[in-house]
Amino acid sequence: MTLLVTGSAGFIGANFVLDWFAAHDEPVVSLDKLTYAGNLQNLQSLEGNPRHTFVPGDIGDAALVDRLLAEHRPRAVINFAAESHVDRSIRGPEDFIQTNIVGTFHLLESVRAYWGTLSAAEKTGFRFLHVSTDEVYGSLEPGAPAFTEQHPYQPNSPYSASKAASDHLVRAYHHTYGLPVLTTNCSNNYGPYHFPEKLIPLVIRNALAGETLPIYGDGRQIRDWLYVRDHCSAIRRVLEAGLVGETYNVGGWNEKSNLDVVHRICDTLDQEAPRSDGRSYREQIRFVKDRPGHDRRYAIDATRLERDLGWKPAETFETGIAKTVRWYLDNQDWVENVASGAYREWLNKQYK
Ligand code: NAD
Ligand code: TYD
């Protein structure tokens, strides 16, 4: 028994693999291209663990993926690998098309060929679990019901459009070829190892560095936040008990405006790491130019996952954000290591 986990050096993939080994003995083969968002330091605590094999590489590299599948004979593939940052997709969509669409296609082709070589029992037990996002559903009006699995796909950014395309390919490989797939569509995650280009880690980092806290537009956009380890527990549960061919929405029932999120971070930092001048971090907030095509609201209805598979998030937003701020305070060296020259270049392009 082995899992092949792609994108495992990124934010959610790394949390998934670390949590996996906290509870399971089953080996994991990690495949990650180590883009700017992938960081082997995230998996450092697994160094020397004979059950973990890290392989640098692209999900679109058919020869490599074919070899890994033949050698390790996994009973499941969990696909986290993606370009994941909406603002980067707006500045340059090409990498998103390449990895999220073309890469997923090649991965599916390799997995389909491998699956065809399995015995009848292995075939039935095999799973391809595709990790996706609520952003494929588009934007909700205020007061509209949260996204269910039946909500039409209406992606608005190059990122969400590329994820939507990958979800459709995964669905088609089930309907056409019978590949036993599962798809999860999760809301915004936060927690340890989150790359500081995304709102929550960016705000924590900038606050501590004495820099401005940029809020796009009026800051009233709403996201539904889920602590990353709750997303990981949902994926484990879907892998274990999800119905083949189904999709499961994953969310924490935690709708918050961006402004509320940033205020909460500032207030937590005011308590945990007060500014030397005694003033609040809220004073560093600045309203900046809005993101083009900015989705107003996302909200996930996770009833199916809760009702059918008995999953529930362990953290509220309040407990999760307290843990997250503490992790960033305790791991400032991690932030400085990932904030490389390329990262600074990105900040200059995006915010100056
Ligand atoms: P991330 O950007 O932090 O990590 C992505 C990882 O994929 C990186 O390690 C990167 O090196 C790797 N990668 C990129 N292209 C690759 C390729 N061609 N081949 C192999 N590896 C490649 O992203 P994340 O936030 O950890 O997101 C993981 C998955 O979860 C993505 O599919 C994303 O769409 C989905 N998701 C993310 C969120 C969120 O809030 N972050 C919410 C819902 C779903
Ligand atoms: P982000 O973390 O990029 O996630 P996503 O766009 O996938 O939801 O952004 C979360 C929200 O925060 C989104 O509404 C955009 C907003 N935002 C800012 O206001 N300022 C920022 O500097 C960033 C990065 C995001």
Tab-separated table of C-alpha atoms and ligand atoms in Angstrom:
chain	number	residue	atom	x	y	z
A	1	MET	CA	0.000	0.000	0.000
A	2	THR	CA	1.419	3.365	-1.053
A	3	LEU	CA	0.103	6.826	-1.864
A	4	LEU	CA	1.458	9.030	-4.630
A	5	VAL	CA	0.970	12.637	-3.548
A	6	THR	CA	1.649	15.429	-6.035
A	7	GLY	CA	2.362	19.046	-5.031
A	8	SER	CA	3.448	17.819	-1.607
A	9	ALA	CA	6.075	20.521	-1.063
A	10	GLY	CA	3.422	23.263	-1.261
A	11	PHE	CA	1.171	24.597	1.457
A	12	ILE	CA	-1.666	22.063	1.635
A	13	GLY	CA	0.245	19.091	0.202
A	14	ALA	CA	2.968	19.433	2.851
A	15	ASN	CA	0.420	19.694	5.653
A	16	PHE	CA	-1.311	16.620	4.224
A	17	VAL	CA	1.849	14.501	4.131
A	18	LEU	CA	2.959	15.604	7.621
A	19	ASP	CA	-0.494	14.818	9.040
A	20	TRP	CA	-0.554	11.511	7.167
A	21	PHE	CA	2.587	10.272	8.888
A	22	ALA	CA	1.283	11.401	12.264
A	23	ALA	CA	-1.483	8.788	11.954
A	24	HIS	CA	-0.469	6.224	9.293
A	25	ASP	CA	2.413	3.888	8.466
A	26	GLU	CA	1.543	3.658	4.785
A	27	PRO	CA	4.394	4.942	2.587
A	28	VAL	CA	4.064	8.127	0.553
A	29	VAL	CA	5.838	8.998	-2.672
A	30	SER	CA	5.916	12.782	-3.074
A	31	LEU	CA	6.157	14.330	-6.535
A	32	ASP	CA	6.694	18.080	-6.745
A	33	LYS	CA	8.171	20.372	-9.368
A	34	LEU	CA	9.489	22.733	-6.674
A	35	THR	CA	8.222	25.911	-8.266
A	36	TYR	CA	8.570	29.154	-6.282
A	37	ALA	CA	5.655	27.826	-4.138
A	38	GLY	CA	7.225	24.442	-3.389
A	39	ASN	CA	9.668	24.245	-0.557
A	40	LEU	CA	11.475	21.132	0.654
A	41	GLN	CA	11.910	22.770	4.033
A	42	ASN	CA	8.195	22.094	4.567
A	43	LEU	CA	8.963	18.359	4.587
A	44	GLN	CA	12.241	18.613	6.509
A	45	SER	CA	10.901	16.754	9.531
A	46	LEU	CA	10.465	13.669	7.309
A	47	GLU	CA	14.142	13.516	6.372
A	48	GLY	CA	15.441	10.006	7.011
A	49	ASN	CA	11.905	8.556	7.190
A	50	PRO	CA	12.166	5.384	5.068
A	51	ARG	CA	8.431	5.535	4.321
A	52	HIS	CA	8.708	8.878	2.557
A	53	THR	CA	10.264	9.217	-0.902
A	54	PHE	CA	10.561	12.683	-2.420
A	55	VAL	CA	10.892	12.937	-6.202
A	56	PRO	CA	11.396	16.319	-7.869
A	57	GLY	CA	9.430	16.518	-11.102
A	58	ASP	CA	6.457	17.655	-13.132
A	59	ILE	CA	3.032	15.959	-13.135
A	60	GLY	CA	3.110	16.530	-16.911
A	61	ASP	CA	6.310	14.479	-17.355
A	62	ALA	CA	4.714	11.254	-18.570
A	63	ALA	CA	7.939	9.216	-18.610
A	64	LEU	CA	8.698	10.120	-14.997
A	65	VAL	CA	5.142	9.574	-13.757
A	66	ASP	CA	4.842	6.253	-15.638
A	67	ARG	CA	8.063	5.075	-14.009
A	68	LEU	CA	6.959	6.146	-10.515
A	69	LEU	CA	3.615	4.394	-10.896
A	70	ALA	CA	5.220	1.182	-12.175
A	71	GLU	CA	7.888	1.191	-9.461
A	72	HIS	CA	5.788	2.104	-6.427
A	73	ARG	CA	2.406	0.703	-7.469
A	74	PRO	CA	0.320	3.157	-5.405
A	75	ARG	CA	-3.240	2.315	-4.369
A	76	ALA	CA	-4.144	6.016	-4.707
A	77	VAL	CA	-2.923	9.234	-6.292
A	78	ILE	CA	-3.769	12.514	-4.559
A	79	ASN	CA	-3.318	15.499	-6.835
A	80	PHE	CA	-2.486	18.765	-5.069
A	81	ALA	CA	-0.042	19.999	-7.742
A	82	ALA	CA	-1.181	23.287	-9.234
A	83	GLU	CA	-0.417	26.917	-9.793
A	84	SER	CA	-2.616	28.388	-7.080
A	85	HIS	CA	-2.365	32.180	-6.810
A	86	VAL	CA	-5.176	34.186	-8.446
A	87	ASP	CA	-3.128	37.406	-8.782
A	88	ARG	CA	-0.316	35.553	-10.546
A	89	SER	CA	-2.864	33.982	-12.889
A	90	ILE	CA	-4.054	37.478	-13.807
A	91	ARG	CA	-0.510	38.705	-14.549
A	92	GLY	CA	0.485	35.558	-16.449
A	93	PRO	CA	-2.004	32.738	-17.041
A	94	GLU	CA	0.272	30.459	-19.081
A	95	ASP	CA	1.766	28.434	-16.226
A	96	PHE	CA	-1.773	27.872	-14.944
A	97	ILE	CA	-2.874	26.426	-18.270
A	98	GLN	CA	0.249	24.280	-18.472
A	99	THR	CA	0.138	22.754	-15.001
A	100	ASN	CA	-3.517	22.850	-14.029
A	101	ILE	CA	-4.930	21.743	-17.384
A	102	VAL	CA	-2.204	20.141	-19.508
A	103	GLY	CA	-0.353	18.741	-16.492
A	104	THR	CA	-3.506	17.222	-15.010
A	105	PHE	CA	-4.346	15.735	-18.407
A	106	HIS	CA	-0.935	14.025	-18.665
A	107	LEU	CA	-1.199	12.813	-15.083
A	108	LEU	CA	-4.635	11.338	-15.803
A	109	GLU	CA	-3.307	9.611	-18.907
A	110	SER	CA	-0.438	8.042	-16.957
A	111	VAL	CA	-2.761	6.979	-14.154
A	112	ARG	CA	-5.281	5.529	-16.596
A	113	ALA	CA	-2.581	3.424	-18.261
A	114	TYR	CA	-1.265	2.227	-14.881
A	115	TRP	CA	-4.785	1.490	-13.593
A	116	GLY	CA	-5.341	-0.676	-16.685
A	117	THR	CA	-2.485	-2.950	-15.580
A	118	LEU	CA	-3.949	-3.654	-12.096
A	119	SER	CA	-5.775	-6.818	-11.063
A	120	ALA	CA	-9.572	-6.628	-10.806
A	121	ALA	CA	-9.444	-6.197	-7.004
A	122	GLU	CA	-6.690	-3.550	-7.194
A	123	LYS	CA	-8.643	-1.706	-9.871
A	124	THR	CA	-11.737	-1.541	-7.703
A	125	GLY	CA	-9.786	-0.309	-4.691
A	126	PHE	CA	-7.768	2.308	-6.591
A	127	ARG	CA	-8.549	6.034	-6.187
A	128	PHE	CA	-7.513	9.213	-8.016
A	129	LEU	CA	-8.354	12.061	-5.649
A	130	HIS	CA	-8.270	15.495	-7.250
A	131	VAL	CA	-7.971	18.466	-4.895
A	132	SER	CA	-9.858	21.473	-6.188
A	133	THR	CA	-11.333	24.754	-5.077
A	134	ASP	CA	-14.672	26.488	-4.469
A	135	GLU	CA	-13.527	29.209	-6.883
A	136	VAL	CA	-14.734	27.070	-9.815
A	137	TYR	CA	-18.310	27.980	-8.814
A	138	GLY	CA	-17.743	31.715	-9.352
A	139	SER	CA	-18.988	34.522	-7.139
A	140	LEU	CA	-22.066	34.581	-4.856
A	141	GLU	CA	-24.419	37.507	-4.292
A	142	PRO	CA	-24.840	38.616	-0.667
A	143	GLY	CA	-27.449	36.414	1.027
A	144	ALA	CA	-27.424	33.756	-1.739
A	145	PRO	CA	-27.192	30.171	-0.469
A	146	ALA	CA	-23.693	28.701	-0.161
A	147	PHE	CA	-22.252	26.564	-2.991
A	148	THR	CA	-23.515	22.971	-3.035
A	149	GLU	CA	-21.990	20.317	-5.296
A	150	GLN	CA	-24.829	21.038	-7.754
A	151	HIS	CA	-23.917	24.691	-8.231
A	152	PRO	CA	-22.994	25.424	-11.877
A	153	TYR	CA	-19.353	26.029	-12.700
A	154	GLN	CA	-18.836	29.756	-13.416
A	155	PRO	CA	-15.104	30.396	-12.961
A	156	ASN	CA	-14.035	34.026	-13.260
A	157	SER	CA	-10.221	34.117	-13.057
A	158	PRO	CA	-7.632	32.310	-15.177
A	159	TYR	CA	-6.795	30.338	-12.005
A	160	SER	CA	-10.364	29.196	-11.346
A	161	ALA	CA	-10.977	28.537	-15.050
A	162	SER	CA	-7.898	26.300	-15.184
A	163	LYS	CA	-9.001	24.428	-12.055
A	164	ALA	CA	-12.505	24.061	-13.497
A	165	ALA	CA	-11.014	22.572	-16.673
A	166	SER	CA	-9.021	20.077	-14.602
A	167	ASP	CA	-12.137	19.109	-12.626
A	168	HIS	CA	-13.973	18.453	-15.902
A	169	LEU	CA	-11.135	16.259	-17.169
A	170	VAL	CA	-11.179	14.240	-13.952
A	171	ARG	CA	-14.944	13.804	-14.233
A	172	ALA	CA	-14.635	12.751	-17.879
A	173	TYR	CA	-11.987	10.126	-17.064
A	174	HIS	CA	-14.480	8.537	-14.692
A	175	HIS	CA	-17.447	8.656	-17.048
A	176	THR	CA	-15.534	7.614	-20.143
A	177	TYR	CA	-12.889	5.223	-18.851
A	178	GLY	CA	-14.287	4.216	-15.467
A	179	LEU	CA	-11.254	5.572	-13.592
A	180	PRO	CA	-12.252	5.623	-9.886
A	181	VAL	CA	-11.974	9.339	-9.161
A	182	LEU	CA	-12.961	11.594	-6.283
A	183	THR	CA	-12.943	15.388	-6.349
A	184	THR	CA	-12.933	17.784	-3.413
A	185	ASN	CA	-13.781	21.486	-3.795
A	186	CYS	CA	-12.548	23.359	-0.768
A	187	SER	CA	-12.838	26.937	0.438
A	188	ASN	CA	-9.870	29.191	1.335
A	189	ASN	CA	-7.315	27.501	3.568
A	190	TYR	CA	-4.953	29.066	6.087
A	191	GLY	CA	-2.378	27.741	8.537
A	192	PRO	CA	1.318	26.757	8.762
A	193	TYR	CA	3.518	26.779	5.616
A	194	HIS	CA	1.149	29.123	3.733
A	195	PHE	CA	3.221	31.036	1.189
A	196	PRO	CA	3.259	34.745	2.099
A	197	GLU	CA	1.809	35.933	-1.204
A	198	LYS	CA	-1.689	34.956	0.031
A	199	LEU	CA	-3.728	37.286	2.232
A	200	ILE	CA	-3.305	35.818	5.729
A	201	PRO	CA	0.443	35.035	5.738
A	202	LEU	CA	1.187	38.229	3.770
A	203	VAL	CA	-0.567	40.330	6.399
A	204	ILE	CA	1.218	38.590	9.281
A	205	ARG	CA	4.601	38.995	7.595
A	206	ASN	CA	4.076	42.610	6.557
A	207	ALA	CA	2.731	43.566	9.982
A	208	LEU	CA	5.816	42.207	11.735
A	209	ALA	CA	8.123	43.804	9.137
A	210	GLY	CA	6.528	47.229	9.728
A	211	GLU	CA	5.176	47.290	6.163
A	212	THR	CA	1.727	48.241	4.885
A	213	LEU	CA	-1.165	45.746	4.950
A	214	PRO	CA	-2.694	46.011	1.448
A	215	ILE	CA	-6.454	45.529	1.210
A	216	TYR	CA	-7.865	45.297	-2.306
A	217	GLY	CA	-10.830	47.555	-3.093
A	218	ASP	CA	-13.200	48.088	-0.164
A	219	GLY	CA	-12.133	44.936	1.732
A	220	ARG	CA	-15.766	43.742	1.926
A	221	GLN	CA	-15.169	40.632	-0.210
A	222	ILE	CA	-16.072	37.477	1.637
A	223	ARG	CA	-14.140	34.230	1.829
A	224	ASP	CA	-15.035	31.065	3.769
A	225	TRP	CA	-11.917	30.160	5.741
A	226	LEU	CA	-10.867	26.640	6.733
A	227	TYR	CA	-7.843	25.690	8.830
A	228	VAL	CA	-5.554	23.621	6.602
A	229	ARG	CA	-5.468	20.564	8.893
A	230	ASP	CA	-9.259	20.370	8.675
A	231	HIS	CA	-8.946	20.301	4.887
A	232	CYS	CA	-6.419	17.469	5.258
A	233	SER	CA	-8.752	15.476	7.525
A	234	ALA	CA	-11.542	15.951	4.967
A	235	ILE	CA	-9.315	14.602	2.179
A	236	ARG	CA	-8.374	11.572	4.282
A	237	ARG	CA	-12.050	10.910	4.982
A	238	VAL	CA	-13.048	11.254	1.306
A	239	LEU	CA	-10.183	8.966	0.299
A	240	GLU	CA	-11.358	6.398	2.822
A	241	ALA	CA	-15.111	6.510	2.317
A	242	GLY	CA	-16.030	8.824	-0.587
A	243	LEU	CA	-18.284	7.425	-3.313
A	244	VAL	CA	-16.394	6.923	-6.553
A	245	GLY	CA	-17.198	9.593	-9.149
A	246	GLU	CA	-18.572	12.014	-6.536
A	247	THR	CA	-17.423	15.475	-5.642
A	248	TYR	CA	-17.396	16.756	-2.055
A	249	ASN	CA	-17.453	20.379	-1.003
A	250	VAL	CA	-15.183	21.126	1.960
A	251	GLY	CA	-15.643	24.224	4.099
A	252	GLY	CA	-15.671	25.497	7.619
A	253	TRP	CA	-18.858	27.613	7.757
A	254	ASN	CA	-16.596	30.589	8.429
A	255	GLU	CA	-17.555	33.440	6.126
A	256	LYS	CA	-15.523	36.551	6.875
A	257	SER	CA	-14.848	39.784	5.016
A	258	ASN	CA	-11.223	40.468	4.189
A	259	LEU	CA	-11.304	43.505	6.437
A	260	ASP	CA	-12.552	41.409	9.375
A	261	VAL	CA	-9.787	38.868	8.754
A	262	VAL	CA	-7.096	41.545	8.701
A	263	HIS	CA	-8.509	43.202	11.819
A	264	ARG	CA	-8.484	39.873	13.630
A	265	ILE	CA	-4.838	39.272	12.679
A	266	CYS	CA	-3.863	42.770	13.830
A	267	ASP	CA	-5.672	42.340	17.143
A	268	THR	CA	-4.040	38.956	17.739
A	269	LEU	CA	-0.605	40.381	16.959
A	270	ASP	CA	-1.308	43.367	19.240
A	271	GLN	CA	-1.670	40.827	22.057
A	272	GLU	CA	1.042	38.335	21.075
A	273	ALA	CA	3.768	40.607	19.661
A	274	PRO	CA	2.885	44.241	20.415
A	275	ARG	CA	4.499	46.992	18.340
A	276	SER	CA	7.365	48.704	20.131
A	277	ASP	CA	5.517	52.066	19.911
A	278	GLY	CA	2.461	50.532	21.626
A	279	ARG	CA	0.155	51.369	18.706
A	280	SER	CA	-2.043	48.871	16.882
A	281	TYR	CA	-0.987	46.990	13.750
A	282	ARG	CA	-4.337	48.189	12.331
A	283	GLU	CA	-2.565	51.500	11.614
A	284	GLN	CA	-0.571	49.729	8.862
A	285	ILE	CA	-3.726	48.911	6.837
A	286	ARG	CA	-3.923	50.584	3.412
A	287	PHE	CA	-6.679	50.258	0.815
A	288	VAL	CA	-5.109	49.595	-2.598
A	289	LYS	CA	-6.312	49.118	-6.178
A	290	ASP	CA	-8.783	46.255	-6.504
A	291	ARG	CA	-7.996	42.941	-8.188
A	292	PRO	CA	-9.483	42.852	-11.737
A	293	GLY	CA	-12.618	40.678	-11.817
A	294	HIS	CA	-12.416	40.230	-8.039
A	295	ASP	CA	-14.984	37.636	-6.875
A	296	ARG	CA	-17.195	39.185	-4.223
A	297	ARG	CA	-18.163	36.198	-2.133
A	298	TYR	CA	-17.441	32.489	-1.748
A	299	ALA	CA	-19.290	30.248	0.714
A	300	ILE	CA	-19.271	26.469	0.911
A	301	ASP	CA	-22.140	24.214	1.901
A	302	ALA	CA	-20.331	21.145	3.269
A	303	THR	CA	-23.529	19.270	4.189
A	304	ARG	CA	-22.805	16.268	1.943
A	305	LEU	CA	-19.408	15.652	3.501
A	306	GLU	CA	-20.763	16.087	7.022
A	307	ARG	CA	-23.947	14.027	6.488
A	308	ASP	CA	-22.620	11.197	4.310
A	309	LEU	CA	-19.083	10.860	5.628
A	310	GLY	CA	-19.390	12.258	9.148
A	311	TRP	CA	-16.639	14.857	8.693
A	312	LYS	CA	-16.516	18.020	10.781
A	313	PRO	CA	-13.839	20.701	11.078
A	314	ALA	CA	-11.999	20.686	14.403
A	315	GLU	CA	-11.139	24.405	14.412
A	316	THR	CA	-13.246	27.539	14.479
A	317	PHE	CA	-11.825	30.589	12.725
A	318	GLU	CA	-10.860	32.011	16.126
A	319	THR	CA	-8.875	28.940	17.260
A	320	GLY	CA	-7.353	28.416	13.812
A	321	ILE	CA	-6.165	31.979	13.384
A	322	ALA	CA	-4.652	31.998	16.893
A	323	LYS	CA	-2.656	28.835	15.999
A	324	THR	CA	-1.650	30.313	12.658
A	325	VAL	CA	-0.368	33.602	14.089
A	326	ARG	CA	1.562	31.655	16.754
A	327	TRP	CA	3.128	29.435	14.060
A	328	TYR	CA	4.306	32.458	12.039
A	329	LEU	CA	5.716	34.106	15.181
A	330	ASP	CA	7.610	30.913	15.993
A	331	ASN	CA	8.795	30.318	12.410
A	332	GLN	CA	9.988	33.676	11.174
A	333	ASP	CA	13.089	32.022	9.743
A	334	TRP	CA	10.815	29.942	7.468
A	335	VAL	CA	9.175	33.137	6.205
A	336	GLU	CA	12.532	34.802	5.587
A	337	ASN	CA	13.809	31.721	3.717
A	338	VAL	CA	10.875	31.632	1.323
A	339	ALA	CA	10.911	35.417	0.902
A	340	SER	CA	13.659	35.089	-1.704
A	341	GLY	CA	14.663	37.563	-4.405
A	342	ALA	CA	11.905	36.170	-6.634
A	343	TYR	CA	9.386	36.822	-3.876
A	344	ARG	CA	10.498	40.438	-3.530
A	345	GLU	CA	10.240	40.880	-7.285
A	346	TRP	CA	6.638	39.675	-7.084
A	347	LEU	CA	5.799	42.169	-4.300
A	348	ASN	CA	7.295	44.987	-6.361
A	349	LYS	CA	5.283	44.032	-9.443
A	350	GLN	CA	2.024	43.542	-7.574
A	351	TYR	CA	2.006	46.354	-5.040
A	352	LYS	CA	4.307	49.167	-6.187
B	1	NAD	P1	0.737	25.910	-3.421
B	1	NAD	O1	0.897	26.873	-4.541
B	1	NAD	O2	1.178	26.288	-2.050
B	1	NAD	O3	1.487	24.541	-3.770
B	1	NAD	C1	1.439	23.954	-5.032
B	1	NAD	C2	2.556	22.923	-5.111
B	1	NAD	O4	2.480	22.295	-6.414
B	1	NAD	C3	3.949	23.516	-5.006
B	1	NAD	O5	4.731	22.728	-4.137
B	1	NAD	C4	4.490	23.460	-6.433
B	1	NAD	O6	5.907	23.307	-6.476
B	1	NAD	C5	3.790	22.224	-6.970
B	1	NAD	N1	3.666	22.239	-8.430
B	1	NAD	C6	3.298	23.288	-9.224
B	1	NAD	N2	3.304	22.901	-10.510
B	1	NAD	C7	3.663	21.581	-10.542
B	1	NAD	C8	3.825	20.610	-11.569
B	1	NAD	N3	3.629	20.931	-12.848
B	1	NAD	N4	4.186	19.356	-11.222
B	1	NAD	C9	4.409	19.024	-9.927
B	1	NAD	N5	4.282	19.909	-8.908
B	1	NAD	C10	3.900	21.162	-9.213
B	1	NAD	O7	-0.807	25.504	-3.438
B	1	NAD	P2	-1.741	25.023	-2.241
B	1	NAD	O8	-2.370	26.207	-1.622
B	1	NAD	O9	-0.999	24.052	-1.403
B	1	NAD	O10	-2.872	24.273	-3.075
B	1	NAD	C11	-2.796	22.875	-3.331
B	1	NAD	C12	-4.011	22.456	-4.128
B	1	NAD	O11	-5.193	22.764	-3.386
B	1	NAD	C13	-4.152	23.199	-5.462
B	1	NAD	O12	-4.612	22.285	-6.410
B	1	NAD	C14	-5.201	24.272	-5.185
B	1	NAD	O13	-5.926	24.583	-6.352
B	1	NAD	C15	-6.067	23.567	-4.172
B	1	NAD	N6	-6.781	24.445	-3.228
B	1	NAD	C16	-6.115	25.414	-2.549
B	1	NAD	C17	-6.802	26.210	-1.620
B	1	NAD	C18	-6.099	27.276	-0.815
B	1	NAD	O14	-6.764	28.037	-0.107
B	1	NAD	N7	-4.776	27.370	-0.840
B	1	NAD	C19	-8.164	26.006	-1.410
B	1	NAD	C20	-8.814	24.984	-2.134
B	1	NAD	C21	-8.105	24.207	-3.022
B	2	TYD	P1	-5.953	35.173	-1.596
B	2	TYD	O1	-5.285	34.787	-0.311
B	2	TYD	O2	-5.120	35.547	-2.762
B	2	TYD	O3	-6.964	33.981	-1.945
B	2	TYD	P2	-8.115	33.907	-3.110
B	2	TYD	O4	-7.963	35.028	-4.037
B	2	TYD	O5	-7.806	32.585	-3.733
B	2	TYD	O6	-9.422	33.929	-2.363
B	2	TYD	O7	-6.927	36.384	-1.283
B	2	TYD	C1	-7.952	36.280	-0.300
B	2	TYD	C2	-8.753	37.560	-0.373
B	2	TYD	O8	-7.928	38.640	0.071
B	2	TYD	C3	-9.210	37.909	-1.784
B	2	TYD	O9	-10.498	38.500	-1.716
B	2	TYD	C4	-8.179	38.941	-2.242
B	2	TYD	C5	-7.801	39.642	-0.952
B	2	TYD	N1	-6.415	40.173	-0.876
B	2	TYD	C6	-6.205	41.493	-0.469
B	2	TYD	O10	-7.162	42.243	-0.160
B	2	TYD	N2	-4.924	41.944	-0.407
B	2	TYD	C7	-3.853	41.160	-0.739
B	2	TYD	O11	-2.693	41.664	-0.688
B	2	TYD	C8	-4.079	39.821	-1.126
B	2	TYD	C9	-2.928	38.909	-1.514
B	2	TYD	C10	-5.391	39.354	-1.192
